PDB file of C-alpha atoms in Angstrom:
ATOM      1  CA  UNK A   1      -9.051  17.595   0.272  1.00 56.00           C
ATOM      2  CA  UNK A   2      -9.052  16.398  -3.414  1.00 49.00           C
ATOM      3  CA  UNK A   3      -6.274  13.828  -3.509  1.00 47.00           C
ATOM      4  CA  UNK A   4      -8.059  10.285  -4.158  1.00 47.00           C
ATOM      5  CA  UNK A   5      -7.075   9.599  -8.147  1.00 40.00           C
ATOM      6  CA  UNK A   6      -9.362   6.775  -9.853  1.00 38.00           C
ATOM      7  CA  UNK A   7      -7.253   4.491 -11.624  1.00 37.00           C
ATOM      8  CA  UNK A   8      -8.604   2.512 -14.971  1.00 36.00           C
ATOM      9  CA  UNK A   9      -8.113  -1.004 -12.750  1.00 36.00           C
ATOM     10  CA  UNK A  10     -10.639  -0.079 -10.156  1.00 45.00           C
ATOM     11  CA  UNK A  11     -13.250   0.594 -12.968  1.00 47.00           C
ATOM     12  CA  UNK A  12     -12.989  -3.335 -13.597  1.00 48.00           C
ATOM     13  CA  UNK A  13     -15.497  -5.720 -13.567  1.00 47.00           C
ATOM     14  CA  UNK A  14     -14.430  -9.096 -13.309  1.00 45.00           C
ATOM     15  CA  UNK A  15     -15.684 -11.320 -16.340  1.00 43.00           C
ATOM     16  CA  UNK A  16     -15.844 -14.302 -14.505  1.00 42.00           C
ATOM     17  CA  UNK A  17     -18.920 -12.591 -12.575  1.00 43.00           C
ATOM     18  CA  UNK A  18     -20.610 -11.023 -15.489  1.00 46.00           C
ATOM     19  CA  UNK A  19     -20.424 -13.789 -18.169  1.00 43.00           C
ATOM     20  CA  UNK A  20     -22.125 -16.573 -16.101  1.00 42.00           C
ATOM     21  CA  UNK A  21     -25.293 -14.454 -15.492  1.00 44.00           C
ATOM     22  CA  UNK A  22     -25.681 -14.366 -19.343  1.00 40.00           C
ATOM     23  CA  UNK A  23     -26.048 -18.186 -19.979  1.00 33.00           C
ATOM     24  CA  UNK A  24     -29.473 -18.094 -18.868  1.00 37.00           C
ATOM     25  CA  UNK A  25     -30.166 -15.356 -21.825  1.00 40.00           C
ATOM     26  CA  UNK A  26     -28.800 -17.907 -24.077  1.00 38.00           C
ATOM     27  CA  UNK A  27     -25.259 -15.848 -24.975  1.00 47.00           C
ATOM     28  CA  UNK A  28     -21.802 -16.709 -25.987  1.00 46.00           C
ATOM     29  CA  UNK A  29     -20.577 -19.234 -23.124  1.00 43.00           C
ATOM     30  CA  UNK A  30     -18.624 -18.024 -19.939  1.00 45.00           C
ATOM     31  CA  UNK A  31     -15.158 -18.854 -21.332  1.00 43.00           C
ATOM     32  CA  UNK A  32     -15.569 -16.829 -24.696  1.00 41.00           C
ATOM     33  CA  UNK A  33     -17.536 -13.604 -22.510  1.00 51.00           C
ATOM     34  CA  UNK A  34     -14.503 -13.672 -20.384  1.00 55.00           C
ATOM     35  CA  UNK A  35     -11.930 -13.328 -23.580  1.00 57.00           C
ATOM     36  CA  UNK A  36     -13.976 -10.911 -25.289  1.00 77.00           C
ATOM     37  CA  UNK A  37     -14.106  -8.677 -22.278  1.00 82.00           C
ATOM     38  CA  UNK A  38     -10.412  -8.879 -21.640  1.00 82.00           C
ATOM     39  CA  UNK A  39      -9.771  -8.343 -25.119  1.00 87.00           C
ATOM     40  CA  UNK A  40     -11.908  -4.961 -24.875  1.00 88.00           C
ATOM     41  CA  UNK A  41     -10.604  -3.639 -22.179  1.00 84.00           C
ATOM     42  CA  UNK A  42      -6.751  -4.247 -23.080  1.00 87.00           C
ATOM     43  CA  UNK A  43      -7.652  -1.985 -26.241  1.00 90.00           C
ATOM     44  CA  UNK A  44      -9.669  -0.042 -24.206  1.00 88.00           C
ATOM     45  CA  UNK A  45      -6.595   0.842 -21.941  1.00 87.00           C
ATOM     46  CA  UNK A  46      -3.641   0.945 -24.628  1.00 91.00           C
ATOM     47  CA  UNK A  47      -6.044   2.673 -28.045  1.00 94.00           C
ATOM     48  CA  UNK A  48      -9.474   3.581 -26.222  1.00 92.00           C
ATOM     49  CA  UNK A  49     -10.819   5.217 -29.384  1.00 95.00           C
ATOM     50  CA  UNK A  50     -10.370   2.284 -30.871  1.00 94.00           C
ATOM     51  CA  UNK A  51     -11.783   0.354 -27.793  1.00 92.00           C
ATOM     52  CA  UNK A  52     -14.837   2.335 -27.614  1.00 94.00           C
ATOM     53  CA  UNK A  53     -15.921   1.707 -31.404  1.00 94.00           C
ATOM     54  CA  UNK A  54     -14.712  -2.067 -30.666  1.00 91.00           C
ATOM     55  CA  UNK A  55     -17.142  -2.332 -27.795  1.00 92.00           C
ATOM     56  CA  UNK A  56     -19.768  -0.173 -29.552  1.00 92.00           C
ATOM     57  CA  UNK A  57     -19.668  -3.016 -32.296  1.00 91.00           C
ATOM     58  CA  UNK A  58     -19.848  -5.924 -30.139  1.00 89.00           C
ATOM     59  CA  UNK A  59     -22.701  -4.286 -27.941  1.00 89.00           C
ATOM     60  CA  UNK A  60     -24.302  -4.287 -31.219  1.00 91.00           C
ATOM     61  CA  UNK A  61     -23.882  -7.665 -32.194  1.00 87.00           C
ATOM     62  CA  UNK A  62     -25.243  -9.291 -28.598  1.00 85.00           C
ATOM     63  CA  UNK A  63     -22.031  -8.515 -26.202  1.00 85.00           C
ATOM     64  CA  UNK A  64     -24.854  -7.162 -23.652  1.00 87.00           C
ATOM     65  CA  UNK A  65     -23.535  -5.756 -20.081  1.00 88.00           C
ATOM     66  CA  UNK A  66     -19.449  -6.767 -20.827  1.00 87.00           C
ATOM     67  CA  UNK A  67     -19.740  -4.590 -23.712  1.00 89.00           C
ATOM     68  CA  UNK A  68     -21.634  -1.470 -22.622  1.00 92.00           C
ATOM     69  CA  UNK A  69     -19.115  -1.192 -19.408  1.00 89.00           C
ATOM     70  CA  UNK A  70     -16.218  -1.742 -21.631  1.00 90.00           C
ATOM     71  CA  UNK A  71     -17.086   1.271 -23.519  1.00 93.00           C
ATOM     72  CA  UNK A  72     -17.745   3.243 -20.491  1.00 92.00           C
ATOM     73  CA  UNK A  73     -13.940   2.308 -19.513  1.00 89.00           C
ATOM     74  CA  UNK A  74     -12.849   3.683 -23.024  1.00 92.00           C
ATOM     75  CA  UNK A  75     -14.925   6.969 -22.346  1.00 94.00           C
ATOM     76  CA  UNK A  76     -13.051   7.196 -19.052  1.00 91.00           C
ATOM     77  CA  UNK A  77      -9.659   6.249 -20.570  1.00 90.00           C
ATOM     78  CA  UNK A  78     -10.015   8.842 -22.795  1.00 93.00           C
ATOM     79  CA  UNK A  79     -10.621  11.863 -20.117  1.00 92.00           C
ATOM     80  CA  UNK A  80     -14.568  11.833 -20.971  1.00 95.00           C
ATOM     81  CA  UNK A  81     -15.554  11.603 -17.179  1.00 94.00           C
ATOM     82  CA  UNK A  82     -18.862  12.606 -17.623  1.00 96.00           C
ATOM     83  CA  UNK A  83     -20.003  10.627 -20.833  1.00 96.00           C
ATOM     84  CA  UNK A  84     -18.386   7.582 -19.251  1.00 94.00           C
ATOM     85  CA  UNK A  85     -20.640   8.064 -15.301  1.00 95.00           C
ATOM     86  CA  UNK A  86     -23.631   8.564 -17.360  1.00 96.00           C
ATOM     87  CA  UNK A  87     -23.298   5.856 -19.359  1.00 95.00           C
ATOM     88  CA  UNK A  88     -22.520   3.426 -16.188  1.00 94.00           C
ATOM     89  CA  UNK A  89     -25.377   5.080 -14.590  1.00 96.00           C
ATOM     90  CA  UNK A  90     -27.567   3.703 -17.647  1.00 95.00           C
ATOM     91  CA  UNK A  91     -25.903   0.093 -16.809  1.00 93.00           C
ATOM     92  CA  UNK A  92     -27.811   0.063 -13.361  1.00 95.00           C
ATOM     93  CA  UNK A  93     -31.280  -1.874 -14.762  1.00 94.00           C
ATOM     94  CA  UNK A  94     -29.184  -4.576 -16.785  1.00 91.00           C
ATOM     95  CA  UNK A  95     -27.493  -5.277 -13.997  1.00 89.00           C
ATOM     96  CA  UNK A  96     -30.068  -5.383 -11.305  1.00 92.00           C
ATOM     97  CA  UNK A  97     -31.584  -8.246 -13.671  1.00 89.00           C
ATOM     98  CA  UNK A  98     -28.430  -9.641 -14.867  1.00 85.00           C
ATOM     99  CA  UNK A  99     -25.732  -9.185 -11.868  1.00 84.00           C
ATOM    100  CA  UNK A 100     -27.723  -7.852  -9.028  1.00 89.00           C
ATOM    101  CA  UNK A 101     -24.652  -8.244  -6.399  1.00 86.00           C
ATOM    102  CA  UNK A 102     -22.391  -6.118  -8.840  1.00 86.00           C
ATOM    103  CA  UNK A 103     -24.448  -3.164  -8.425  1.00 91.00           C
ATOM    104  CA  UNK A 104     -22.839  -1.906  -5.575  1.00 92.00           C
ATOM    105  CA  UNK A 105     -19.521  -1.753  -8.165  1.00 89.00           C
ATOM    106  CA  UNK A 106     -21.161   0.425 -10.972  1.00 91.00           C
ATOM    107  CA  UNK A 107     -22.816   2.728  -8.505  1.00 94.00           C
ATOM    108  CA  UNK A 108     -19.359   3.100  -6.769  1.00 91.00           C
ATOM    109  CA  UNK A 109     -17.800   3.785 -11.066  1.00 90.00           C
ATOM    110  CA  UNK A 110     -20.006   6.088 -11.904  1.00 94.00           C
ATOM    111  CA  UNK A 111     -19.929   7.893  -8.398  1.00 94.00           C
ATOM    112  CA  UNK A 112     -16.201   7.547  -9.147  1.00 91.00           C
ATOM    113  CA  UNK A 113     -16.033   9.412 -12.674  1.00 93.00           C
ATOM    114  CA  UNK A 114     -18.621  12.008 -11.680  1.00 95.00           C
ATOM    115  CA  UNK A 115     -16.523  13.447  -8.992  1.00 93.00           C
ATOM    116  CA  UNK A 116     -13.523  13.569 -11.224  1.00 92.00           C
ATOM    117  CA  UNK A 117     -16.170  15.202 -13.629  1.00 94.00           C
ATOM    118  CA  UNK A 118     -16.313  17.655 -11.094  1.00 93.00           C
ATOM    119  CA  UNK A 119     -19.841  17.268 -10.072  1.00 95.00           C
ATOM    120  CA  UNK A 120     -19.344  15.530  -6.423  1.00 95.00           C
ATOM    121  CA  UNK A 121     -23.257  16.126  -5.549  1.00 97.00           C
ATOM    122  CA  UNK A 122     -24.356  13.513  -8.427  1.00 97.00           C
ATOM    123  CA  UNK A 123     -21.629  11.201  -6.945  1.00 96.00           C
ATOM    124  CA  UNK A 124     -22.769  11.421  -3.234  1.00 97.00           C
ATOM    125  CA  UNK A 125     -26.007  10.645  -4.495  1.00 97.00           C
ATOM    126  CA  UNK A 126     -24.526   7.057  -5.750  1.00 97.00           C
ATOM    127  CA  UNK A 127     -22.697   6.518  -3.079  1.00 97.00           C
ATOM    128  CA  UNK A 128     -25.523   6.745  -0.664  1.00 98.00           C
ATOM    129  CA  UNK A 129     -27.333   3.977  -2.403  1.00 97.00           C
ATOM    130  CA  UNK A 130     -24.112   1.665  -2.942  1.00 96.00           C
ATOM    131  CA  UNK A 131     -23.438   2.260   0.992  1.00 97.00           C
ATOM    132  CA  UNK A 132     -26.946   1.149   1.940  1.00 97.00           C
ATOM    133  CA  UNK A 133     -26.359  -2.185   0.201  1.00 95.00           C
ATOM    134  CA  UNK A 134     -22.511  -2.116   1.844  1.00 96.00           C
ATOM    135  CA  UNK A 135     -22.288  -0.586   4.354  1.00 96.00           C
ATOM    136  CA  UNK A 136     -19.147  -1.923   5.979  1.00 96.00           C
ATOM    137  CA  UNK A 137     -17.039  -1.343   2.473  1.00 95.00           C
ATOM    138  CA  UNK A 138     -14.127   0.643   3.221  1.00 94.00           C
ATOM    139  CA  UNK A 139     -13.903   1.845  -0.305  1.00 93.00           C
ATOM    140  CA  UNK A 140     -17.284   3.178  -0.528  1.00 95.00           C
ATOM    141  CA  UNK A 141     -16.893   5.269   2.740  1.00 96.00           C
ATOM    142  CA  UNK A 142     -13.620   6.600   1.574  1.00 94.00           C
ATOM    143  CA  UNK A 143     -15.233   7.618  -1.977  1.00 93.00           C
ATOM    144  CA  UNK A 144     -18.411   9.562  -0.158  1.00 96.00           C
ATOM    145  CA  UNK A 145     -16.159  11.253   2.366  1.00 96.00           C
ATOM    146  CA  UNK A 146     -14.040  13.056  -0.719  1.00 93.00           C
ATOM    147  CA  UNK A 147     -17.299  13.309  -2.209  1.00 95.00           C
ATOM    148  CA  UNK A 148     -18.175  15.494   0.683  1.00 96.00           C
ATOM    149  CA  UNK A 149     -15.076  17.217   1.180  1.00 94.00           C
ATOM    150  CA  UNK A 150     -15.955  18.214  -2.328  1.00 93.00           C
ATOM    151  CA  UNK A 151     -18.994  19.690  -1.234  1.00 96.00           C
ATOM    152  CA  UNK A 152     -17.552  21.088   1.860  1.00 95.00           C
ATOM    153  CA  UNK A 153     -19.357  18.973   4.263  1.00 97.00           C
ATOM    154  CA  UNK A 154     -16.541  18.038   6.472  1.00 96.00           C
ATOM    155  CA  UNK A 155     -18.720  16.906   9.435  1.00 97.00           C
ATOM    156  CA  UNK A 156     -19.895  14.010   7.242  1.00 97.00           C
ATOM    157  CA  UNK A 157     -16.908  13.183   5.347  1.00 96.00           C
ATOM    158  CA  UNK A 158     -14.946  13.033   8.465  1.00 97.00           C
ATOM    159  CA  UNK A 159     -18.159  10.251  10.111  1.00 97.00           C
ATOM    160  CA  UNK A 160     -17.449   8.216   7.348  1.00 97.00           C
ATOM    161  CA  UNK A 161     -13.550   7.968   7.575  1.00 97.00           C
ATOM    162  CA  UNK A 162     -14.449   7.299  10.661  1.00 98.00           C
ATOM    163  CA  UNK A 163     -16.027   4.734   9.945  1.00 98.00           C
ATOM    164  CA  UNK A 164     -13.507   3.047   7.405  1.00 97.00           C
ATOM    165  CA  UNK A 165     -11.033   3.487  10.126  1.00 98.00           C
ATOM    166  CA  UNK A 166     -12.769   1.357  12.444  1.00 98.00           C
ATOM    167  CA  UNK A 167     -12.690  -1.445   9.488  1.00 97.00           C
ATOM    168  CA  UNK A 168      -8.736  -0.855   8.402  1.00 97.00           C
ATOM    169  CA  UNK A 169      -6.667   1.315  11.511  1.00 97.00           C
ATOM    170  CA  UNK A 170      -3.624   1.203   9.310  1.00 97.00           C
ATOM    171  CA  UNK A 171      -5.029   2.675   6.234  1.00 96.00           C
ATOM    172  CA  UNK A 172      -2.738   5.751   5.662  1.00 96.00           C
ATOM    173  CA  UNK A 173      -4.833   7.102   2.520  1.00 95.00           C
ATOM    174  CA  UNK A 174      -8.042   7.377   4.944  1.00 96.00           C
ATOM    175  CA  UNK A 175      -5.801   8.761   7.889  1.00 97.00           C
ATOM    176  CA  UNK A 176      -4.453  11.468   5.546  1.00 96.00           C
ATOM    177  CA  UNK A 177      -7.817  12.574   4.384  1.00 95.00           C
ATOM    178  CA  UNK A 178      -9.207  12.366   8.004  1.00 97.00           C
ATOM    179  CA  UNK A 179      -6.307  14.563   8.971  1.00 97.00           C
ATOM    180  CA  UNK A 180      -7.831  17.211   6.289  1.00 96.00           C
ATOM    181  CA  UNK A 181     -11.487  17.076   7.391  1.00 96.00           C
ATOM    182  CA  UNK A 182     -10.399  17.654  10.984  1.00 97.00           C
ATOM    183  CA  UNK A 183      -7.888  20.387  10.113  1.00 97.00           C
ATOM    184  CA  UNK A 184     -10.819  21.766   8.291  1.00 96.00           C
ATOM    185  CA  UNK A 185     -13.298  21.709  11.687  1.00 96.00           C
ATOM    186  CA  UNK A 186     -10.627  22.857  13.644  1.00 96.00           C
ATOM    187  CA  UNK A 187      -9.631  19.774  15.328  1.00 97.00           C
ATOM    188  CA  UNK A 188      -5.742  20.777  14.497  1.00 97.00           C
ATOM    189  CA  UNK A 189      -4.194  18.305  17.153  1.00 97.00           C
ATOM    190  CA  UNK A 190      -6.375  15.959  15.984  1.00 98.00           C
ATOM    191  CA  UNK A 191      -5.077  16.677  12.312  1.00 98.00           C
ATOM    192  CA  UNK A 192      -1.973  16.582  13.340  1.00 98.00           C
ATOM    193  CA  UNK A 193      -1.987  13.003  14.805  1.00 98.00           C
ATOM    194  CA  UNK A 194      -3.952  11.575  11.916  1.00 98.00           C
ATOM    195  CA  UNK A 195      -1.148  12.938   9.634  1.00 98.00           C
ATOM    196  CA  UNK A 196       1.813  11.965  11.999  1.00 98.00           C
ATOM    197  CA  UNK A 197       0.058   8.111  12.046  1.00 98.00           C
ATOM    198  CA  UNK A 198      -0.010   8.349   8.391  1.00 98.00           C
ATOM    199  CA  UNK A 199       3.813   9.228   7.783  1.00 98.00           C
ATOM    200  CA  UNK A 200       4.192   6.329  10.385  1.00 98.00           C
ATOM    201  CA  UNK A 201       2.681   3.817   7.846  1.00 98.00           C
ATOM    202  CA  UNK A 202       3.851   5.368   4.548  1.00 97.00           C
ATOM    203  CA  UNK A 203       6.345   8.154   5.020  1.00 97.00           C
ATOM    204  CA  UNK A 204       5.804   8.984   1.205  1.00 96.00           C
ATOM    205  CA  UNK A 205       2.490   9.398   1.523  1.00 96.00           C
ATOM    206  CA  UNK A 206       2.088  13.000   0.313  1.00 96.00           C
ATOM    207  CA  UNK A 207      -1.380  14.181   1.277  1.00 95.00           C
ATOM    208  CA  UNK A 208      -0.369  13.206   5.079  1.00 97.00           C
ATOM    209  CA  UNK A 209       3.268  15.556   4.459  1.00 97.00           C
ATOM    210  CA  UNK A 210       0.619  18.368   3.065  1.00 97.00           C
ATOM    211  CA  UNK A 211      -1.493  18.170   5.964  1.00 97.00           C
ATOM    212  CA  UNK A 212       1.341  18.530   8.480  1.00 98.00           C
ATOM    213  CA  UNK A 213       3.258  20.674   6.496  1.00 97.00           C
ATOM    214  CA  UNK A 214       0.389  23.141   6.435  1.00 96.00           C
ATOM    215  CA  UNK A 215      -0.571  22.002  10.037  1.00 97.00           C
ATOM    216  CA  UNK A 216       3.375  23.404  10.780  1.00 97.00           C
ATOM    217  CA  UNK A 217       2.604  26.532   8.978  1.00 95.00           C
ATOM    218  CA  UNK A 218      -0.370  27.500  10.726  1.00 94.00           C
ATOM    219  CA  UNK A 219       1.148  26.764  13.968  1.00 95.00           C
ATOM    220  CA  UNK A 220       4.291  28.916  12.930  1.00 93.00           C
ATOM    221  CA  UNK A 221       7.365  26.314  12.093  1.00 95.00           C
ATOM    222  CA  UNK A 222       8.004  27.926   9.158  1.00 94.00           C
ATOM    223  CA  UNK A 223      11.053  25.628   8.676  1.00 95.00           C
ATOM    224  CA  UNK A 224       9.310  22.355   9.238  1.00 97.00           C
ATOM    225  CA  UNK A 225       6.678  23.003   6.965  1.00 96.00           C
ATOM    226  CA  UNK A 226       8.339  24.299   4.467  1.00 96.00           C
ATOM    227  CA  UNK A 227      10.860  20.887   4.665  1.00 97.00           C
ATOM    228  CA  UNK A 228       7.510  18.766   4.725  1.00 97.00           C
ATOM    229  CA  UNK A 229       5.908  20.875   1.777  1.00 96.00           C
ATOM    230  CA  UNK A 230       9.134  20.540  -0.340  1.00 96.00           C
ATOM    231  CA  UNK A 231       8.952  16.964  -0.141  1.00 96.00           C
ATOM    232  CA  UNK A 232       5.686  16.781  -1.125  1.00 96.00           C
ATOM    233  CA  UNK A 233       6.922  18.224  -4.754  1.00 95.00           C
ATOM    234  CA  UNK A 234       9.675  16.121  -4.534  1.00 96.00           C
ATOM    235  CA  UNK A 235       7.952  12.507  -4.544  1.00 96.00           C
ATOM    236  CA  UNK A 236       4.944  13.519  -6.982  1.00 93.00           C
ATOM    237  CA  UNK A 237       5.795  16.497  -8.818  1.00 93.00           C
ATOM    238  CA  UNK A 238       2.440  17.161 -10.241  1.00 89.00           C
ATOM    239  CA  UNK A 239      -1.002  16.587  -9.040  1.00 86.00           C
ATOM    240  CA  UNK A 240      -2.903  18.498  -6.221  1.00 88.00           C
ATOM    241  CA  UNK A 241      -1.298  17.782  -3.693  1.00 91.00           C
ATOM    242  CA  UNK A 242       2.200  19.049  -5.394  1.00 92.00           C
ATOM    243  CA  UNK A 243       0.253  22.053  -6.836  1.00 93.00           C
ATOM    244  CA  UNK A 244      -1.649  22.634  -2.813  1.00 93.00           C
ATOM    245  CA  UNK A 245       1.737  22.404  -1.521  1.00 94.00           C
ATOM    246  CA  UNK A 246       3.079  25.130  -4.153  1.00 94.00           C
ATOM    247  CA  UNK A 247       0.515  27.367  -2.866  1.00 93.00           C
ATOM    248  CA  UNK A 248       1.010  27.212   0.515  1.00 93.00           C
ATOM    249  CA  UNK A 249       4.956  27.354  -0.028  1.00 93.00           C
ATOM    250  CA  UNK A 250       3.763  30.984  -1.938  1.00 92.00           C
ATOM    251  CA  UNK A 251       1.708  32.219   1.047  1.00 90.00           C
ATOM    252  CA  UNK A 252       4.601  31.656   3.675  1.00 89.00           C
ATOM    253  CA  UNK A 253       6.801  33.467   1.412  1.00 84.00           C
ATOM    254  CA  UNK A 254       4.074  36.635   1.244  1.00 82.00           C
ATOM    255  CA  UNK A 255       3.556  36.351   4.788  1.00 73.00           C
ATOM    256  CA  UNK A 256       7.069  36.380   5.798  1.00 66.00           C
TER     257      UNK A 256
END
């Protein structure tokens, strides 16, 4: 049930919220905050080594909370998942005193790069607090239910996709993964129309074509689920759901 991929943009914190809670510390004005932070995190995305020793140097010089999560965006650009949650984990008590209402955000980061660290327990654990602040944010209960799919608590992940289905019905991404957690309790009709609903929305959506392809196999349309498998390879060639559908392609094969 690992198929949610964190993407550089969602690490973003908008510089129009940060810089304004710095004029009271008497720093750099809004306006110049906001370049600097842009500028950081363009060479944060395109060189990160060289945006992680550029934000190092303008933490260094006064560039306060912009700079420290910049550099925690270059850690993460450059693969270093668990450097980069640790150090937005240490961003938590400047921004309760600085930008208490983007706390929620961070928690959500770091919880973010600690479960593609591989260590989903420390992300659940951040998740828990940013949903007690939020708990109506669709993104949060769609980052603690693959959290717990990590941990193989499918009960729980599948409460809170409930949840985030009752905010957004025609969210194919949290259909998809709901589809897993009830394959995975042995709801399989219920699986079945989660994934079906999903294809509905987004036909490429591969993670729904995975579930019902190995909802097919299970329920012995061998030819269905292989077609539905196939064309999981076929619109994203690599990634887990390409490499889970490989896999179950290589069991059918065994079995037959």
């Amino acid at each position: 049930m690992s198929y949610r991929v964190l993407l550089l943009a969602g690490l973003l914190l908008p510089a129009n919220l940060i810089a304004p809670a710095l004029l009271a510390q008497g720093r750099p004005a809004p306006a110049i905050q906001s370049l600097n932070y842009e500028d950081c995190l363009g060479l944060a995305r395109t060189n990160p080594e060289e945006g992680f020793a550029q934000a190092q140097t303008w933490r260094a010089t006064g560039g306060g909370l912009p700079a420290s999560h910049c550099a925690a965006l270059a850690l993460f650009q450059l693969g270093h998942y668990g450097d980069a949650a640790d150090k937005l984990e240490s961003l938590l008590p400047e921004a309760e005193r600085q930008v208490p209402h983007l706390v929620p955000d961070i928690l959500s980061q770091a919880a973010n790069a600690w479960l593609l660290a591989n260590i989903p327990d420390r992300a659940r654990k951040l998740l828990d607090l940013a949903i007690q602040a939020q708990p109506n944010r669709l993104e949060l209960r769609l980052d603690r239910a693959q959290a717990l799919a990590e941990l193989n608590d499918y009960p729980a992940a599948r409460a809170d996709l409930d949840v985030a289905l009752s905010l957004d019905p025609t969210r194919d991404d949290a259909l998809a993964l709901r589809a897993a957690a009830r394959r995975l309790t042995g709801d399989l009709p219920g699986a079945l129309e989660d994934a079906e609903l999903a294809l509905a929305l987004n036909r490429r959506n591969v993670e729904a074509l995975l579930e019902r392809g190995i909802l097919r196999a299970q329920a012995g349309d061998r030819a269905a689920a292989r077609a539905d498998l196939i064309q999981v390879r076929m619109i994203q060639p690599d990634g887990a759901a390409a490499e889970a559908a490989a896999r179950q392609i290589e069991a059918m094969d065994v079995k037959q």
